Amino acid sequence: MLIAGRVRKSQPFNVGTAGAKIFSGLAAEEFGYTVLQTENHQGKWLLVGTPWRDFSGKKKGDIYKCPVTGSRNSCDKLNLQDSVSIPDVRNIDDKMCLGLTLIRMPTCGPLWGQLCGTQDFYPGICSKMNLLFQPKPAFSPAVQTCGGPMDIVIVLDGSNSIYPWEPMNHFLQKLIPALDIGPQSTQVSVIQYAVEAKFEFKLNEFKTKEQVLSAASRITQMYGSSTNTFHAILYARLQGFSPRYGGRPKATKVMVVVTDGESHDESFRNSVIAECERKGITRFGIAVLGYYSRNNINTDNLIKEIKSIASLPTEKYFFNVSEEAALSTITGALGERIFNIEGTGKGGDNFKMEMSQVGFSAHYSSQQDVMMLGAVGAYSWSGTVVHQTGSRVDILPFSAFEDALQDRNHSSLLGYSVTTLSDGSTLYFVAGAPRSNHSGQVIVYTVNAQKQSIIIDSERGKQIGSYFGSILCSLDVDKDGVTDLLLVGAPMFMSEQKREEGRVYLFSVTKGILNEQGFLNGPLPTENARFGMAISAIPDLDLDGYSDVVVGAPLEDQRRGVIYIYNGEKKTLNKEFSQRIVGSKLDPQLQYFGRSLDSYKDLNDDTIPDISVGAYGKVVQLWSRGVAFVTAKASFTPDKINIFNKPCNINGRKLSCFSTKLCFSADFRPKNPVGPIDVSYALTLDADLQASRVTSRGMFTKNNERFLTEKAKISSAPLCRDYQVYVQETPDFVNSLSLKVEIEQQNADVNPVLDMFSPRASQFFIPFTKDCGSDEVCINSLPCLTRRVLSLYLFSITCTNYVIISSTDTVKCTSTHAPTVTCQVGYPALKKNEEVRFQINFEYSLDQLQNRAEVKFLAKSDSKEERPADNNVDISFPVQYDAGIVLSRQSNINFFVANSTDQIVTTVKTLDDIGPEFNFTVKVSTGNFPVSLLYLTIALPMNTKGGNQLLYITKVETQAGGSVSCDSSSLVDPLKIGVKSHQPSFSEENLKGIDKLDCTSAECKYIKCILKDTEVMSDYFVKVKTRIWSGTFISVNIVSLILVDPAVVQVVLTISKPGEKGDVPVGVIAGSVIVGLLLLALAVGLLWKVSVCLPALGKFIDK
């Protein structure tokens, strides 16, 4: 019989660390940020992205190629940065970050920019490479079509009301630098007017921005008593834009009119403005309100007139400032609005794809020959996805994802990651938006024939700031062409210990619908790891027919980095890692090992995919190894142990024995010749040894031990070895004797490696011969009787057997689980009609209080049962608990001396006139059980039978919190001492005949207290303050008196009266007086049924 155990633990598997090849580059260039496996006719290579600064300090980025084969570990720069550009566009590539995205089809520089007018746009750029890693023509799906040339005529009011003039110059000095001035772009002319209009300079007069600025700085005010604004506008239209003075027929025409007053030629307004509109002149109207404000003139008509000059919509083309000095404050807004015309020719206000950074992520699907490109900056950082098939480009509009994202702040970064899913016929597109709703989101969608997107499903992250969706990896586990899993990285997921642990979620996929299946178990939650910052699918690492996954945790191990490998099984992924590779063990200088990953190709021609790992300034190439599946088989001769047949002579003793043949063989993956594999194996007899068996029943004759360890080289051909085993005298010959075989690889760094999913431990069993007839089936009956002994919580058990198998009457009990006890009764067998009696003691936990306890008794045997119904007995009984209340006391004095010579105070004005203070405190201590209500009564002897006063209560205090309350108001200071005087009276009284003064021989009064909702193992206090009536003890005739109460707690006070005659010598205190603290009643109400002692439960008759 064989039992095999499958063990999963963190140990080296088939990704080797010995012989790893490490390539180094410039960390400042971010060498290792991306890595890609590839090959051409020249060999196999790693392409490494370096998207950051080069020697010049620019961030153009580039790609390096590193040879996988051979001993060289240096890489060659491809120098693509100067070759990746878009023709007929003013390229801005100093921040291109080429190599930031690197997949099997293109490499991308998402921060590639273009200059439109004076504005930098960043639409991103991508380029495919040929087999020699030379770039093909680059493409930028979101490249902007900039507006053409622009002619701008600025019309300035120079009439007398403009004061001072300097702000006009400042206005020009700030506006002109914002314009893209040049012969092929923007030309500027300035016309000044008052009564008449004249050129300050013409469109074609200056060619550079510096020349225009210089000319503008020399303009002086022309002055004039009239403001003929509309004649100036007419002059600008006819002369300013005239080809004679540099006007270009195809240039965009813009007029900027600045004036501080209503015109004197307002009657020409309608015709002049209509003609400007017909000529396509865009007009900005700027009203300077300084003159009107200084002279307290209403500005409504002026504003109305300037608005009529401005193009529509008015709010976009009209400005007003409070005074001339404020003109410079609007140049920024004016320049931006001119730019919207100059840069795009559209005059739009909102950015759409201008800052889109297309190529931030990329994914190619051969199923539809479609390239997905993430555009995180599109639509004001809401993001989108670009689909490119051949030369056709489809940019999904903002409305495509608007409802799914609900992006109120335009910062979802949709397109941060992209991938595809397939159900065999339909292709589903997936895009990650790690900042959506601050917790991240993944959206699944399709695209119909009309290129419209249809949202299929959406999943949101569970933690704010976790960057859920920043990494995506689709996985076809069983390689049937249908996507089984989508892995979603949340690398900034925070653990409960406030560490960036990172998390990778698993989603099963059904027709594009995602169903969460938990997450991968990776780093400890106490480390910053950013687990899931890189995820790569492995076609089949251990050659078991299922795809696998490698996950990077670049911040783990104090930023040195770790990678984890997870193996596929059926249509899912095992959530426990099969291998954990620590970067610092490969190279102590490694940092951020695991920041990028690729595991697509076999790079050393052993048919096993290999893993390439990016780090900070380095790339590590790890080699996968073959896998050996080792099996063990055992056979026994004879096939059963006969304890009556003892053919072996062991150290002079005749013992039973047998021989075992142990055979090993290995199945290697891949099939090409590899091996043998060096293993060590441990043999253990009676590996399931229980407490009932002190020693193993079997011993190897080779070493007289139950353990034996040996080594072997295992190949595909079976390797067999024989071992002799002898059996010691034992009472257990019912259970089979086991042989456990445990296999370990001797050297974990060699090729092949032992399959960690193969059974490392196997058990084989040889039975004992039974004397139960030809069918070897023993039938017995085991009725059980129990008798309960209440006082000790004992149970008396009687078991009887009616079929004999062996003879013993021992009983041995073990407890493997707290509520269960297993006893071997007469083990291994009871004789026929034999009866065994034993007792079991039970204890009950104070942590789990119960009203009743139940005990179940069940008798079992190794043989077949004839009447199994009478093999069990159930007992149920009530359980009661002692409340455990403890009372204690403490007083301020222990004795008091009353002198007969002292004067009795006849008028009591203060408490000191009564006598000394006698204060005592009662402490109530709870036990292990919660008490809901507790009553405490304190009885005090207040007067003698003759009416003499003993104690005067001045105060009763309880602890804060309200748990204790006492009814004592009528007893405390009833005479209002201190408020009014009191004349006490004392009479002679003979107390010599009374040896005990208690509530029987004296008059008592009672303080009643209630304790509510007390907690377990807690203390509660009641403090009573009194005064002793000195006059009583001076007046009465005593020598010795004992005041005794019958309660458990007493407050003791000794009172003596020197000079009083009695039966003892004068000056000797013969006894003591105990002023009693009477605890007459203590009634305890418990949450559970509480009793001081267990009541009789009555007779109990049980089967």
Short mmCIF file of C-alpha atoms in Angstrom, two decimals, residues 385 400-405 414-415 417-422 426-433 440-448 452-460 469 472 486 488 508-515:
data_model
loop_
_atom_site.label_atom_id
_atom_site.label_comp_id
_atom_site.label_asym_id
_atom_site.label_seq_id
_atom_site.Cartn_x
_atom_site.Cartn_y
_atom_site.Cartn_z
CA VAL A 385 -6.60 53.86 -25.34
CA ALA A 400 -16.23 55.82 -24.38
CA PHE A 401 -15.18 55.41 -20.75
CA GLU A 402 -16.87 58.40 -19.12
CA ASP A 403 -19.65 56.44 -17.41
CA ALA A 404 -17.38 53.64 -16.26
CA LEU A 405 -14.67 55.91 -14.87
CA LEU A 414 -6.63 55.17 -18.07
CA GLY A 415 -4.16 53.36 -20.31
CA SER A 417 -1.53 49.38 -18.54
CA VAL A 418 -3.23 47.47 -21.36
CA THR A 419 -3.72 43.85 -22.40
CA THR A 420 -6.25 41.57 -24.10
CA LEU A 421 -8.38 38.55 -23.17
CA SER A 422 -9.79 35.91 -25.51
CA THR A 426 -14.02 37.20 -29.22
CA LEU A 427 -11.17 39.50 -28.29
CA TYR A 428 -11.65 41.59 -25.16
CA PHE A 429 -9.55 44.64 -24.45
CA VAL A 430 -8.45 45.54 -20.91
CA ALA A 431 -7.17 48.89 -19.68
CA GLY A 432 -5.98 49.86 -16.22
CA ALA A 433 -6.69 53.22 -14.57
CA GLY A 440 -7.77 52.16 -9.14
CA GLN A 441 -9.90 50.44 -11.75
CA VAL A 442 -9.72 47.86 -14.54
CA ILE A 443 -12.10 48.12 -17.50
CA VAL A 444 -12.89 45.32 -19.97
CA TYR A 445 -14.41 46.33 -23.30
CA THR A 446 -14.88 45.26 -26.90
CA VAL A 447 -14.84 47.29 -30.12
CA ASN A 448 -17.59 46.71 -32.69
CA GLN A 452 -17.33 51.92 -31.03
CA SER A 453 -16.29 50.61 -27.62
CA ILE A 454 -18.71 48.56 -25.50
CA ILE A 455 -17.97 48.20 -21.78
CA ILE A 456 -18.22 44.56 -20.69
CA ASP A 457 -17.04 44.68 -17.09
CA SER A 458 -15.25 46.87 -14.58
CA GLU A 459 -13.46 46.12 -11.30
CA ARG A 460 -12.32 48.69 -8.75
CA GLY A 469 -4.64 48.30 -12.31
CA LEU A 472 -1.98 43.76 -16.06
CA LEU A 486 -6.27 38.15 -15.46
CA VAL A 488 -3.97 42.74 -11.67
CA SER A 508 -11.04 34.28 -13.55
CA VAL A 509 -12.47 35.26 -16.94
CA THR A 510 -15.77 34.16 -18.46
CA LYS A 511 -16.81 35.91 -21.67
CA GLY A 512 -14.98 39.02 -20.55
CA ILE A 513 -16.58 39.02 -17.09
CA LEU A 514 -14.06 39.11 -14.24
CA ASN A 515 -14.56 37.10 -11.05
#
